Every structure is written in C-alpha cells, then in structure tokens.
PDB file of C-alpha atoms in Angstrom:
ATOM      1  CA  MET A   1       0.000   0.000   0.000  1.00 57.00           C
ATOM      2  CA  ILE A   2       2.732   2.503   0.918  1.00 68.00           C
ATOM      3  CA  GLU A   3       4.249   2.096  -2.561  1.00 75.00           C
ATOM      4  CA  LEU A   4       1.033   3.470  -4.042  1.00 78.00           C
ATOM      5  CA  VAL A   5       1.342   6.473  -1.726  1.00 78.00           C
ATOM      6  CA  TYR A   6       4.873   7.177  -2.974  1.00 74.00           C
ATOM      7  CA  GLN A   7       3.705   6.876  -6.570  1.00 80.00           C
ATOM      8  CA  GLU A   8       0.908   9.366  -5.892  1.00 81.00           C
ATOM      9  CA  LEU A   9       3.359  11.810  -4.295  1.00 77.00           C
ATOM     10  CA  ILE A  10       5.742  11.548  -7.235  1.00 79.00           C
ATOM     11  CA  THR A  11       2.916  12.098  -9.731  1.00 83.00           C
ATOM     12  CA  LYS A  12       1.530  15.133  -7.892  1.00 81.00           C
ATOM     13  CA  ARG A  13       4.800  16.526  -6.510  1.00 85.00           C
ATOM     14  CA  SER A  14       4.900  19.619  -8.732  1.00 79.00           C
ATOM     15  CA  GLU A  15       1.251  20.419  -8.046  1.00 78.00           C
ATOM     16  CA  LEU A  16       1.642  20.028  -4.273  1.00 77.00           C
ATOM     17  CA  VAL A  17       4.862  22.066  -4.097  1.00 77.00           C
ATOM     18  CA  SER A  18       3.344  24.887  -6.179  1.00 71.00           C
ATOM     19  CA  LYS A  19       0.378  25.109  -3.802  1.00 72.00           C
ATOM     20  CA  LEU A  20       2.664  25.241  -0.779  1.00 69.00           C
ATOM     21  CA  ASN A  21       4.974  27.901  -2.245  1.00 69.00           C
ATOM     22  CA  ILE A  22       3.277  31.259  -2.746  1.00 63.00           C
ATOM     23  CA  VAL A  23       4.849  33.344  -5.521  1.00 56.00           C
ATOM     24  CA  GLN A  24       4.067  37.061  -5.383  1.00 57.00           C
ATOM     25  CA  GLY A  25       3.835  37.297  -9.180  1.00 60.00           C
ATOM     26  CA  ASP A  26       1.002  34.765  -9.238  1.00 61.00           C
ATOM     27  CA  LEU A  27      -1.256  37.027  -7.164  1.00 72.00           C
ATOM     28  CA  ASP A  28      -3.388  39.886  -8.426  1.00 77.00           C
ATOM     29  CA  LYS A  29      -1.956  43.432  -8.379  1.00 85.00           C
ATOM     30  CA  LYS A  30      -5.204  44.694  -6.835  1.00 87.00           C
ATOM     31  CA  LEU A  31      -4.696  42.254  -3.985  1.00 90.00           C
ATOM     32  CA  GLU A  32      -1.150  43.533  -3.499  1.00 90.00           C
ATOM     33  CA  SER A  33      -2.445  47.093  -3.357  1.00 92.00           C
ATOM     34  CA  LEU A  34      -5.161  46.096  -0.867  1.00 94.00           C
ATOM     35  CA  VAL A  35      -2.652  44.405   1.425  1.00 94.00           C
ATOM     36  CA  LYS A  36      -0.203  47.322   1.355  1.00 95.00           C
ATOM     37  CA  ASN A  37      -2.995  49.834   1.992  1.00 96.00           C
ATOM     38  CA  ASN A  38      -3.842  47.916   5.173  1.00 97.00           C
ATOM     39  CA  TRP A  39      -0.237  47.877   6.422  1.00 98.00           C
ATOM     40  CA  GLU A  40       1.370  50.770   8.317  1.00 97.00           C
ATOM     41  CA  GLU A  41       5.147  50.695   8.417  1.00 97.00           C
ATOM     42  CA  PHE A  42       6.523  51.305  11.881  1.00 97.00           C
ATOM     43  CA  THR A  43      10.001  50.509  13.171  1.00 96.00           C
ATOM     44  CA  PRO A  44       9.767  49.806  16.896  1.00 96.00           C
ATOM     45  CA  SER A  45      12.581  50.856  19.208  1.00 93.00           C
ATOM     46  CA  SER A  46      12.780  50.965  22.976  1.00 83.00           C
ATOM     47  CA  THR A  47      15.401  51.005  25.704  1.00 78.00           C
ATOM     48  CA  ILE A  48      12.884  50.827  28.560  1.00 85.00           C
ATOM     49  CA  LYS A  49      12.800  47.474  30.350  1.00 87.00           C
ATOM     50  CA  LYS A  50       9.198  46.570  31.061  1.00 94.00           C
ATOM     51  CA  ARG A  51       8.094  43.773  33.352  1.00 97.00           C
ATOM     52  CA  ILE A  52       6.372  40.969  31.474  1.00 97.00           C
ATOM     53  CA  VAL A  53       4.404  37.956  32.680  1.00 98.00           C
ATOM     54  CA  ALA A  54       4.559  35.238  29.997  1.00 98.00           C
ATOM     55  CA  VAL A  55       2.319  32.173  30.384  1.00 98.00           C
ATOM     56  CA  ASP A  56       2.319  28.827  28.582  1.00 97.00           C
ATOM     57  CA  GLY A  57       1.748  25.122  29.237  1.00 96.00           C
ATOM     58  CA  GLY A  58       3.035  21.711  28.146  1.00 94.00           C
ATOM     59  CA  GLU A  59       1.483  18.257  28.208  1.00 93.00           C
ATOM     60  CA  PHE A  60       2.086  14.518  28.030  1.00 92.00           C
ATOM     61  CA  VAL A  61      -0.912  12.351  27.146  1.00 91.00           C
ATOM     62  CA  LYS A  62      -0.930   8.609  26.530  1.00 89.00           C
ATOM     63  CA  GLU A  63      -3.960   6.554  25.577  1.00 86.00           C
ATOM     64  CA  LEU A  64      -4.230   3.078  27.093  1.00 84.00           C
ATOM     65  CA  ARG A  65      -6.907   0.414  27.045  1.00 80.00           C
ATOM     66  CA  THR A  66      -7.597   1.180  30.720  1.00 81.00           C
ATOM     67  CA  GLY A  67      -7.936   4.949  30.202  1.00 84.00           C
ATOM     68  CA  ILE A  68      -5.805   7.996  29.448  1.00 89.00           C
ATOM     69  CA  VAL A  69      -2.884   9.103  31.597  1.00 91.00           C
ATOM     70  CA  PHE A  70      -1.852  12.760  31.490  1.00 93.00           C
ATOM     71  CA  VAL A  71       0.860  14.978  32.939  1.00 94.00           C
ATOM     72  CA  LEU A  72       0.431  18.743  32.588  1.00 96.00           C
ATOM     73  CA  ASN A  73       2.679  21.608  33.598  1.00 95.00           C
ATOM     74  CA  ALA A  74       2.091  25.333  33.218  1.00 97.00           C
ATOM     75  CA  GLU A  75       4.298  28.283  34.073  1.00 98.00           C
ATOM     76  CA  ALA A  76       4.107  32.021  34.533  1.00 98.00           C
ATOM     77  CA  LEU A  77       7.520  33.541  33.792  1.00 98.00           C
ATOM     78  CA  ILE A  78       8.169  37.030  35.191  1.00 98.00           C
ATOM     79  CA  THR A  79      10.867  39.000  33.390  1.00 97.00           C
ATOM     80  CA  GLU A  80      12.298  42.509  33.310  1.00 96.00           C
ATOM     81  CA  GLY A  81      13.679  42.958  29.837  1.00 90.00           C
ATOM     82  CA  VAL A  82      15.255  39.571  29.155  1.00 89.00           C
ATOM     83  CA  GLN A  83      16.249  39.055  32.794  1.00 94.00           C
ATOM     84  CA  ILE A  84      14.213  36.368  34.562  1.00 96.00           C
ATOM     85  CA  LEU A  85      12.968  37.576  37.941  1.00 97.00           C
ATOM     86  CA  ASP A  86      10.759  34.695  39.070  1.00 97.00           C
ATOM     87  CA  THR A  87       8.519  31.822  38.003  1.00 97.00           C
ATOM     88  CA  ASP A  88       5.253  30.383  39.239  1.00 97.00           C
ATOM     89  CA  GLN A  89       4.384  26.845  38.200  1.00 96.00           C
ATOM     90  CA  GLU A  90       1.557  24.350  38.459  1.00 96.00           C
ATOM     91  CA  VAL A  91       1.581  20.626  37.692  1.00 96.00           C
ATOM     92  CA  LYS A  92      -1.265  18.136  37.368  1.00 95.00           C
ATOM     93  CA  ALA A  93      -1.039  14.385  36.757  1.00 93.00           C
ATOM     94  CA  GLY A  94      -3.859  11.878  36.610  1.00 92.00           C
ATOM     95  CA  VAL A  95      -5.857   9.226  34.791  1.00 91.00           C
ATOM     96  CA  PHE A  96      -9.227   9.681  33.121  1.00 90.00           C
ATOM     97  CA  ARG A  97     -11.208   6.428  33.052  1.00 85.00           C
ATOM     98  CA  PRO A  98     -12.579   5.090  30.842  1.00 83.00           C
ATOM     99  CA  GLY A  99     -11.324   8.131  28.960  1.00 76.00           C
ATOM    100  CA  ASN A 100     -14.291   9.395  26.931  1.00 82.00           C
ATOM    101  CA  ARG A 101     -13.526  12.861  25.520  1.00 86.00           C
ATOM    102  CA  ALA A 102     -10.395  12.723  27.630  1.00 89.00           C
ATOM    103  CA  LYS A 103      -8.228  14.744  25.244  1.00 90.00           C
ATOM    104  CA  GLU A 104     -10.772  17.550  25.304  1.00 94.00           C
ATOM    105  CA  ARG A 105     -10.720  17.545  29.105  1.00 94.00           C
ATOM    106  CA  VAL A 106      -6.927  17.576  29.138  1.00 95.00           C
ATOM    107  CA  GLY A 107      -6.968  20.608  26.840  1.00 95.00           C
ATOM    108  CA  GLU A 108      -9.504  22.441  29.020  1.00 97.00           C
ATOM    109  CA  LEU A 109      -7.561  21.592  32.179  1.00 97.00           C
ATOM    110  CA  MET A 110      -4.393  22.993  30.608  1.00 97.00           C
ATOM    111  CA  ALA A 111      -6.239  26.208  29.705  1.00 97.00           C
ATOM    112  CA  ILE A 112      -7.533  26.558  33.281  1.00 98.00           C
ATOM    113  CA  MET A 113      -4.030  26.122  34.680  1.00 98.00           C
ATOM    114  CA  GLU A 114      -2.629  28.795  32.353  1.00 98.00           C
ATOM    115  CA  LEU A 115      -5.389  31.300  33.126  1.00 98.00           C
ATOM    116  CA  LYS A 116      -5.131  30.599  36.854  1.00 98.00           C
ATOM    117  CA  LEU A 117      -1.401  31.396  36.780  1.00 98.00           C
ATOM    118  CA  ALA A 118      -2.003  34.527  34.703  1.00 98.00           C
ATOM    119  CA  LEU A 119      -4.600  35.727  37.209  1.00 98.00           C
ATOM    120  CA  GLN A 120      -2.335  34.985  40.192  1.00 97.00           C
ATOM    121  CA  ASN A 121       0.670  36.788  38.705  1.00 98.00           C
ATOM    122  CA  GLY A 122      -0.865  39.473  36.494  1.00 97.00           C
ATOM    123  CA  SER A 123      -0.124  42.281  38.958  1.00 97.00           C
ATOM    124  CA  ARG A 124       3.605  41.534  38.692  1.00 97.00           C
ATOM    125  CA  GLY A 125       3.992  42.785  35.120  1.00 96.00           C
ATOM    126  CA  ASP A 126       3.234  45.694  32.806  1.00 97.00           C
ATOM    127  CA  TRP A 127       2.055  43.174  30.196  1.00 98.00           C
ATOM    128  CA  ILE A 128       0.629  39.654  30.417  1.00 98.00           C
ATOM    129  CA  LEU A 129       1.565  37.657  27.312  1.00 98.00           C
ATOM    130  CA  MET A 130      -0.519  34.583  26.471  1.00 97.00           C
ATOM    131  CA  ASP A 131       0.365  32.167  23.677  1.00 94.00           C
ATOM    132  CA  GLY A 132      -2.348  31.589  21.070  1.00 93.00           C
ATOM    133  CA  SER A 133      -5.754  33.053  20.246  1.00 94.00           C
ATOM    134  CA  LEU A 134      -8.169  34.643  22.707  1.00 96.00           C
ATOM    135  CA  LYS A 135     -11.214  33.375  20.806  1.00 93.00           C
ATOM    136  CA  LYS A 136      -9.931  29.785  20.793  1.00 93.00           C
ATOM    137  CA  LYS A 137      -9.076  30.010  24.473  1.00 94.00           C
ATOM    138  CA  LEU A 138     -12.595  31.234  25.283  1.00 95.00           C
ATOM    139  CA  GLY A 139     -14.458  28.610  23.248  1.00 92.00           C
ATOM    140  CA  GLU A 140     -18.249  28.525  22.970  1.00 90.00           C
ATOM    141  CA  VAL A 141     -20.109  30.240  25.805  1.00 90.00           C
ATOM    142  CA  ARG A 142     -23.284  28.369  26.697  1.00 86.00           C
ATOM    143  CA  ALA A 143     -25.917  28.738  29.405  1.00 80.00           C
ATOM    144  CA  GLN A 144     -24.495  28.595  32.929  1.00 71.00           C
ATOM    145  CA  ASP A 145     -24.442  25.546  35.190  1.00 60.00           C
ATOM    146  CA  SER A 146     -26.136  26.705  38.387  1.00 61.00           C
ATOM    147  CA  ASN A 147     -24.545  23.870  40.381  1.00 72.00           C
ATOM    148  CA  PHE A 148     -20.994  24.960  39.653  1.00 78.00           C
ATOM    149  CA  ASP A 149     -18.881  26.019  42.636  1.00 81.00           C
ATOM    150  CA  PHE A 150     -16.094  28.404  41.594  1.00 88.00           C
ATOM    151  CA  ARG A 151     -13.286  29.069  44.054  1.00 90.00           C
ATOM    152  CA  GLU A 152     -10.459  31.260  42.832  1.00 93.00           C
ATOM    153  CA  GLY A 153      -7.068  29.576  43.174  1.00 93.00           C
ATOM    154  CA  GLU A 154      -8.589  26.098  42.858  1.00 94.00           C
ATOM    155  CA  ILE A 155      -9.728  23.784  40.060  1.00 95.00           C
ATOM    156  CA  THR A 156     -13.005  22.402  41.368  1.00 94.00           C
ATOM    157  CA  SER A 157     -14.211  20.813  38.111  1.00 93.00           C
ATOM    158  CA  LEU A 158     -11.802  17.900  38.636  1.00 93.00           C
ATOM    159  CA  SER A 159     -13.960  16.687  41.517  1.00 91.00           C
ATOM    160  CA  GLN A 160     -16.755  15.661  39.126  1.00 90.00           C
ATOM    161  CA  GLU A 161     -16.992  11.903  38.554  1.00 88.00           C
ATOM    162  CA  ASP A 162     -19.188  11.901  35.443  1.00 90.00           C
ATOM    163  CA  GLU A 163     -16.968  12.529  32.413  1.00 90.00           C
ATOM    164  CA  ASP A 164     -19.464  14.623  30.437  1.00 90.00           C
ATOM    165  CA  ILE A 165     -20.362  16.787  33.448  1.00 90.00           C
ATOM    166  CA  MET A 166     -16.663  17.229  34.223  1.00 92.00           C
ATOM    167  CA  LEU A 167     -16.021  18.555  30.704  1.00 93.00           C
ATOM    168  CA  LEU A 168     -18.905  21.024  30.952  1.00 92.00           C
ATOM    169  CA  HIS A 169     -17.662  22.233  34.344  1.00 93.00           C
ATOM    170  CA  MET A 170     -14.109  22.578  33.021  1.00 95.00           C
ATOM    171  CA  ILE A 171     -15.273  24.772  30.146  1.00 95.00           C
ATOM    172  CA  TYR A 172     -17.310  26.906  32.524  1.00 94.00           C
ATOM    173  CA  GLU A 173     -14.475  27.184  35.054  1.00 96.00           C
ATOM    174  CA  LYS A 174     -12.032  28.173  32.309  1.00 96.00           C
ATOM    175  CA  GLN A 175     -14.387  30.909  31.119  1.00 96.00           C
ATOM    176  CA  VAL A 176     -14.850  32.222  34.665  1.00 96.00           C
ATOM    177  CA  TYR A 177     -11.075  32.440  35.106  1.00 97.00           C
ATOM    178  CA  LEU A 178     -10.821  34.235  31.767  1.00 97.00           C
ATOM    179  CA  SER A 179     -13.541  36.712  32.729  1.00 96.00           C
ATOM    180  CA  GLU A 180     -11.736  37.462  36.001  1.00 96.00           C
ATOM    181  CA  LEU A 181      -8.442  37.948  34.143  1.00 97.00           C
ATOM    182  CA  LEU A 182      -9.977  40.422  31.691  1.00 96.00           C
ATOM    183  CA  LYS A 183     -11.917  42.230  34.420  1.00 95.00           C
ATOM    184  CA  ARG A 184      -8.749  42.730  36.454  1.00 96.00           C
ATOM    185  CA  TYR A 185      -6.149  43.417  33.781  1.00 97.00           C
ATOM    186  CA  GLY A 186      -8.085  44.284  30.609  1.00 94.00           C
ATOM    187  CA  SER A 187      -5.930  45.497  27.719  1.00 94.00           C
ATOM    188  CA  ARG A 188      -2.723  44.641  29.595  1.00 97.00           C
ATOM    189  CA  THR A 189      -3.430  41.028  28.644  1.00 97.00           C
ATOM    190  CA  VAL A 190      -2.213  40.265  25.114  1.00 98.00           C
ATOM    191  CA  TRP A 191      -2.649  37.068  23.066  1.00 98.00           C
ATOM    192  CA  ILE A 192       0.035  36.398  20.456  1.00 97.00           C
ATOM    193  CA  SER A 193      -0.324  33.738  17.739  1.00 95.00           C
ATOM    194  CA  LYS A 194       2.660  32.515  15.733  1.00 92.00           C
ATOM    195  CA  VAL A 195       0.358  30.645  13.354  1.00 90.00           C
ATOM    196  CA  SER A 196      -3.030  31.926  12.243  1.00 91.00           C
ATOM    197  CA  ARG A 197      -5.178  30.831   9.316  1.00 91.00           C
ATOM    198  CA  THR A 198      -7.853  33.476   9.783  1.00 93.00           C
ATOM    199  CA  ARG A 199      -8.974  35.479   6.761  1.00 93.00           C
ATOM    200  CA  ASP A 200     -11.094  38.180   8.377  1.00 92.00           C
ATOM    201  CA  LEU A 201      -8.988  41.081   7.071  1.00 94.00           C
ATOM    202  CA  PHE A 202      -8.653  40.325   3.343  1.00 93.00           C
ATOM    203  CA  HIS A 203     -11.248  37.531   2.867  1.00 92.00           C
ATOM    204  CA  HIS A 204      -8.970  35.695   0.445  1.00 90.00           C
ATOM    205  CA  GLU A 205      -8.455  31.940   0.098  1.00 89.00           C
ATOM    206  CA  LEU A 206      -4.968  32.500   1.532  1.00 90.00           C
ATOM    207  CA  SER A 207      -4.672  33.491   5.187  1.00 94.00           C
ATOM    208  CA  ASP A 208      -4.126  37.117   6.182  1.00 96.00           C
ATOM    209  CA  ILE A 209      -0.671  36.286   7.546  1.00 96.00           C
ATOM    210  CA  THR A 210       0.339  34.603   4.279  1.00 93.00           C
ATOM    211  CA  LEU A 211      -0.676  37.664   2.250  1.00 94.00           C
ATOM    212  CA  LEU A 212       1.070  40.076   4.599  1.00 96.00           C
ATOM    213  CA  GLU A 213       4.264  38.026   4.533  1.00 94.00           C
ATOM    214  CA  THR A 214       4.078  37.839   0.721  1.00 91.00           C
ATOM    215  CA  PHE A 215       3.587  41.553   0.031  1.00 94.00           C
ATOM    216  CA  THR A 216       5.382  43.234   2.963  1.00 95.00           C
ATOM    217  CA  SER A 217       8.787  42.890   4.591  1.00 95.00           C
ATOM    218  CA  SER A 218       8.994  45.926   6.857  1.00 97.00           C
ATOM    219  CA  PRO A 219       8.156  46.049  10.543  1.00 98.00           C
ATOM    220  CA  GLY A 220       4.743  47.530  11.202  1.00 98.00           C
ATOM    221  CA  PHE A 221       1.128  46.658  11.853  1.00 98.00           C
ATOM    222  CA  SER A 222      -2.115  46.085   9.992  1.00 98.00           C
ATOM    223  CA  THR A 223      -5.573  47.591  10.112  1.00 97.00           C
ATOM    224  CA  VAL A 224      -7.406  46.612  13.316  1.00 97.00           C
ATOM    225  CA  ARG A 225     -10.546  44.478  13.206  1.00 96.00           C
ATOM    226  CA  CYS A 226     -12.930  44.427  16.192  1.00 96.00           C
ATOM    227  CA  ARG A 227     -15.952  42.357  17.126  1.00 95.00           C
ATOM    228  CA  PRO A 228     -17.923  41.482  20.280  1.00 94.00           C
ATOM    229  CA  LEU A 229     -16.317  38.714  22.285  1.00 93.00           C
ATOM    230  CA  LEU A 230     -19.720  37.088  22.855  1.00 91.00           C
ATOM    231  CA  ARG A 231     -22.652  36.541  20.523  1.00 83.00           C
ATOM    232  CA  GLU A 232     -25.346  36.538  23.195  1.00 83.00           C
ATOM    233  CA  GLU A 233     -25.899  38.405  26.426  1.00 84.00           C
ATOM    234  CA  ILE A 234     -24.973  36.674  29.702  1.00 87.00           C
ATOM    235  CA  GLN A 235     -27.373  36.603  32.638  1.00 86.00           C
ATOM    236  CA  GLU A 236     -26.730  38.956  35.533  1.00 85.00           C
ATOM    237  CA  SER A 237     -26.139  36.088  38.000  1.00 85.00           C
ATOM    238  CA  ASP A 238     -23.615  34.300  35.749  1.00 89.00           C
ATOM    239  CA  LEU A 239     -20.026  34.406  37.015  1.00 90.00           C
ATOM    240  CA  ARG A 240     -18.914  35.071  33.428  1.00 92.00           C
ATOM    241  CA  ARG A 241     -20.896  38.326  33.345  1.00 91.00           C
ATOM    242  CA  PRO A 242     -17.707  40.462  33.001  1.00 92.00           C
ATOM    243  CA  LEU A 243     -17.319  39.032  29.471  1.00 92.00           C
ATOM    244  CA  ASP A 244     -20.597  40.605  28.368  1.00 91.00           C
ATOM    245  CA  GLY A 245     -20.131  43.733  26.268  1.00 89.00           C
ATOM    246  CA  ILE A 246     -16.377  43.224  25.824  1.00 93.00           C
ATOM    247  CA  GLU A 247     -14.963  43.933  22.392  1.00 95.00           C
ATOM    248  CA  MET A 248     -12.040  41.870  21.114  1.00 96.00           C
ATOM    249  CA  CYS A 249      -9.740  43.539  18.592  1.00 97.00           C
ATOM    250  CA  SER A 250      -7.117  41.847  16.432  1.00 97.00           C
ATOM    251  CA  PHE A 251      -4.303  43.066  14.235  1.00 98.00           C
ATOM    252  CA  TYR A 252      -1.148  41.700  12.640  1.00 98.00           C
ATOM    253  CA  ALA A 253       2.337  42.970  13.373  1.00 98.00           C
ATOM    254  CA  ARG A 254       5.960  42.401  12.437  1.00 98.00           C
ATOM    255  CA  LEU A 255       8.632  43.419  14.942  1.00 97.00           C
ATOM    256  CA  ASP A 256      11.686  43.310  12.674  1.00 96.00           C
ATOM    257  CA  TYR A 257      12.565  43.287   8.970  1.00 95.00           C
ATOM    258  CA  ASN A 258      11.734  40.088   7.067  1.00 94.00           C
ATOM    259  CA  GLU A 259      10.656  38.252  10.222  1.00 96.00           C
ATOM    260  CA  ASN A 260       7.346  36.448  10.682  1.00 96.00           C
ATOM    261  CA  VAL A 261       4.070  38.313  10.995  1.00 97.00           C
ATOM    262  CA  LEU A 262       2.260  37.718  14.301  1.00 98.00           C
ATOM    263  CA  ARG A 263      -1.439  37.927  15.097  1.00 98.00           C
ATOM    264  CA  ILE A 264      -2.211  39.929  18.238  1.00 98.00           C
ATOM    265  CA  ASP A 265      -5.524  39.943  20.158  1.00 98.00           C
ATOM    266  CA  VAL A 266      -6.347  42.644  22.715  1.00 97.00           C
ATOM    267  CA  ILE A 267      -9.389  43.835  24.642  1.00 96.00           C
ATOM    268  CA  GLY A 268     -11.002  47.113  23.619  1.00 94.00           C
ATOM    269  CA  ARG A 269     -10.272  49.280  20.590  1.00 95.00           C
ATOM    270  CA  PRO A 270      -6.545  50.075  20.614  1.00 97.00           C
ATOM    271  CA  THR A 271      -5.353  53.515  19.548  1.00 97.00           C
ATOM    272  CA  THR A 272      -2.371  53.882  17.230  1.00 97.00           C
ATOM    273  CA  GLU A 273      -0.359  55.081  20.218  1.00 97.00           C
ATOM    274  CA  PHE A 274      -1.321  51.955  22.185  1.00 97.00           C
ATOM    275  CA  ILE A 275      -0.256  49.659  19.333  1.00 98.00           C
ATOM    276  CA  LYS A 276       3.076  51.448  18.877  1.00 97.00           C
ATOM    277  CA  GLY A 277       3.745  51.354  22.616  1.00 96.00           C
ATOM    278  CA  LEU A 278       2.997  47.623  22.728  1.00 97.00           C
ATOM    279  CA  LEU A 279       5.223  46.911  19.718  1.00 97.00           C
ATOM    280  CA  ASN A 280       8.040  48.967  21.245  1.00 97.00           C
ATOM    281  CA  ASP A 281       7.835  46.918  24.439  1.00 97.00           C
ATOM    282  CA  LEU A 282       7.658  43.603  22.562  1.00 97.00           C
ATOM    283  CA  TYR A 283      10.564  44.596  20.315  1.00 96.00           C
ATOM    284  CA  SER A 284      12.727  45.399  23.347  1.00 94.00           C
ATOM    285  CA  VAL A 285      12.577  41.694  24.374  1.00 95.00           C
ATOM    286  CA  SER A 286      12.255  40.078  20.946  1.00 94.00           C
ATOM    287  CA  VAL A 287      14.525  37.503  19.325  1.00 93.00           C
ATOM    288  CA  LYS A 288      14.070  37.125  15.553  1.00 94.00           C
ATOM    289  CA  GLY A 289      10.848  39.045  15.743  1.00 95.00           C
ATOM    290  CA  TYR A 290       9.250  37.094  18.589  1.00 96.00           C
ATOM    291  CA  PRO A 291       9.075  37.983  22.322  1.00 96.00           C
ATOM    292  CA  TYR A 292      11.809  36.113  24.204  1.00 96.00           C
ATOM    293  CA  PRO A 293       9.690  35.603  27.385  1.00 97.00           C
ATOM    294  CA  LEU A 294       7.199  33.520  25.356  1.00 97.00           C
ATOM    295  CA  VAL A 295      10.048  31.553  23.765  1.00 96.00           C
ATOM    296  CA  ARG A 296      11.605  30.850  27.160  1.00 96.00           C
ATOM    297  CA  VAL A 297       8.390  29.827  28.902  1.00 97.00           C
ATOM    298  CA  HIS A 298       7.542  27.543  25.950  1.00 96.00           C
ATOM    299  CA  TYR A 299      10.792  25.627  26.396  1.00 95.00           C
ATOM    300  CA  ASP A 300      10.399  25.575  30.181  1.00 96.00           C
ATOM    301  CA  VAL A 301       7.109  23.666  29.937  1.00 95.00           C
ATOM    302  CA  LYS A 302       7.757  21.641  26.780  1.00 92.00           C
ATOM    303  CA  VAL A 303       7.636  17.880  27.374  1.00 89.00           C
ATOM    304  CA  SER A 304      10.564  16.568  25.341  1.00 89.00           C
ATOM    305  CA  GLY A 305      11.063  13.099  23.875  1.00 87.00           C
ATOM    306  CA  ASN A 306      13.386  12.231  26.762  1.00 91.00           C
ATOM    307  CA  ASP A 307      10.769  13.436  29.258  1.00 88.00           C
ATOM    308  CA  ARG A 308       8.144  11.251  27.611  1.00 87.00           C
ATOM    309  CA  ARG A 309      10.389   8.190  27.784  1.00 89.00           C
ATOM    310  CA  ARG A 310      11.136   8.821  31.469  1.00 89.00           C
ATOM    311  CA  ILE A 311       7.434   9.237  32.297  1.00 87.00           C
ATOM    312  CA  ILE A 312       6.613   6.023  30.458  1.00 86.00           C
ATOM    313  CA  GLU A 313       9.329   4.162  32.400  1.00 88.00           C
ATOM    314  CA  MET A 314       8.292   5.676  35.757  1.00 86.00           C
ATOM    315  CA  LEU A 315       4.664   4.633  35.277  1.00 84.00           C
ATOM    316  CA  ASN A 316       5.635   1.236  33.834  1.00 83.00           C
ATOM    317  CA  LEU A 317       3.695   1.981  30.661  1.00 77.00           C
ATOM    318  CA  ARG A 318       6.114   0.356  28.246  1.00 68.00           C
ATOM    319  CA  LYS A 319       4.845  -3.013  27.132  1.00 59.00           C
ATOM    320  CA  ARG A 320       6.856  -5.265  24.882  1.00 54.00           C
ATOM    321  CA  ARG A 321       4.930  -6.302  21.779  1.00 55.00           C
ATOM    322  CA  SER A 322       4.949  -9.963  20.881  1.00 52.00           C
ATOM    323  CA  VAL A 323       5.502  -8.932  17.246  1.00 54.00           C
ATOM    324  CA  GLY A 324       6.607  -5.565  15.939  1.00 58.00           C
ATOM    325  CA  TRP A 325       3.695  -5.081  13.566  1.00 59.00           C
ATOM    326  CA  TRP A 326       0.963  -5.620  16.183  1.00 59.00           C
ATOM    327  CA  PRO A 327      -1.168  -2.416  16.666  1.00 63.00           C
ATOM    328  CA  GLY A 328      -0.099  -0.319  19.634  1.00 60.00           C
ATOM    329  CA  GLN A 329      -3.741   0.294  20.674  1.00 58.00           C
ATOM    330  CA  PHE A 330      -3.803  -3.230  22.133  1.00 55.00           C
ATOM    331  CA  TYR A 331      -1.315  -2.185  24.819  1.00 55.00           C
TER     332      TYR A 331
END
C-alpha cells in the first residue's frame, strides 16, 4: 500500500509544491495594493525594560486500554527585559477512566491552569503575554451551570466523577477564570499567535498572515478588526458576566525586517499610540521578531522526547509487543 502512496506523491509533486509555495507574481496586483494599503510601516525601538508575565503550558498524554494518563505543567515567567525575575508553576497528573472525551478535558484543564497562573501573577507585570488566540481560548459560551462552585485559586471541576459533566464544568471554570483575568487586567493582557489561518482582514483563500508576509517585509502593523467577544448576552447572576459587552480587537504585526508576521488579540479598541507602545515593548525583548519571554516559557514547559520516555518508564507503561507489527492500541 505505501508504494502506491509514494507513486501518488511523485505524480503530484509539482502540483503540491506549487500550492505550498506562494509566488508574489502569481497574485493579483489589486490584492497587493489592498494588502499594502492595510499595512502601516513602523520601526519599533525601545530602551525601557518593562516587566512581562509570559504564560504557557506543556502536556504529556498517553492513551491506554484502561484509560488515558496525562501529565500537565504550566508556568508564569516574570521578566524585566530579558532578565528572569521569578517563576510560578503548576503541575497536574492523573488518569481519566474510561477516557471518553479525555483529550478535550486535558486541553480544558491545561487552559484553566494557564489562566489561573495569569490571574495569580498578572499584577507583577506591565504586560501579560498569552500564547495563542483569545477566541480559541474562550471557546463557545453556553448557558451557565447553576450547580458549579467556583473558588479562585482552585480547580473544582476535577472533583466531578461523570466525564461529560466534568467537561462542561471545566469549560465553565475556564471561562470564569478568563472573565476574572480580563476584568482585572483588561488590555494589559495580550494574546500572540505565531500561526493563524484566519482570513477576516482580506477575505482571500490564503490566510491574512500569508498575504502580509508575501507583500510586505517591513516592521509595522495592519488595520485593526474588532468584534464582540460574545454573541449573546450573559445573565446577571452568571459568574462570566464580566465578558458581556467586551470587544475583542485583532491586528497583525511584524517586529523586525523580514521576520514572521504575528497575530495579536487585545481587549477594547486600541489607539495607534497603544499599538506602537505595545510593539516597542515587545521589540525590546524580541529575538528574531518574537518575544523572548514567550520563547523561554515555551521551552520551560515543553515535554521533550526524553521526558516522555522517562514518564513512560516511571509509570511502567512500556509493554513489549509480541511482534513488531501488532497495533499499539492493544497495549
């Protein structure tokens, strides 16, 4: 069977490569003009060392016939410039049995841990930097669960025994933590995405980032797009009420020449002065156009191949197969 796959790849190689490689000359001149008209060149520069709280998480998940085992670790890294001042960490390990929708619960638990650390340490920095997209972190906001008991500094949803109820409580708890974070720190909390496939700026089949990286090379920022964070109004008694009426605004930015374009999400409509101030502060701690605190915290929490092997050995999860070709799901 695999030989047929190789034959297919050889036959379609030129077609696949051409679709992956975007050539500026293949795109319409009107599109080029549109992109450049939505890009403001700005060269950031700053010598002021701001305090930054960078937050990220890492995970190990292994599916077994008896359930799913997970190990999660999240960290809030506090820096001044590129100097590390302190860290705050949280670790969770456990087994979900039988493991229905377990990966979704692991993802929600990781998000709760990250937001909890951001809330606990937000006052220690001028900016709170979160990896990824605000909208994806929020998820879908549904009607509240009146039986949910939220206690700041804890993760109470883990106490649920029913797997489906646990997932619902995790989503709710995550959204409550997010609402508290935004209520307390507002526009000081910034979400930065290295990869984004959104097309809400140019509405082209190619992503906004792809078009900006094709037609621009200078540092700067794009036109801002804003929309309500929520589609429907939240009840007065709901703990997520602070999310109601909040506007989320997004723009793209490049911190240095010919480096990658980043997507940035903030709360409230940012002025040009706000955007330039933010880019100046990010540039002052950037490495190859990306904030060093987010790079460092990513590698602090990353679960490497060696870590995975050690965890597997510690938990005695390695089973020797009777034959090499036997499916791993049987172990």
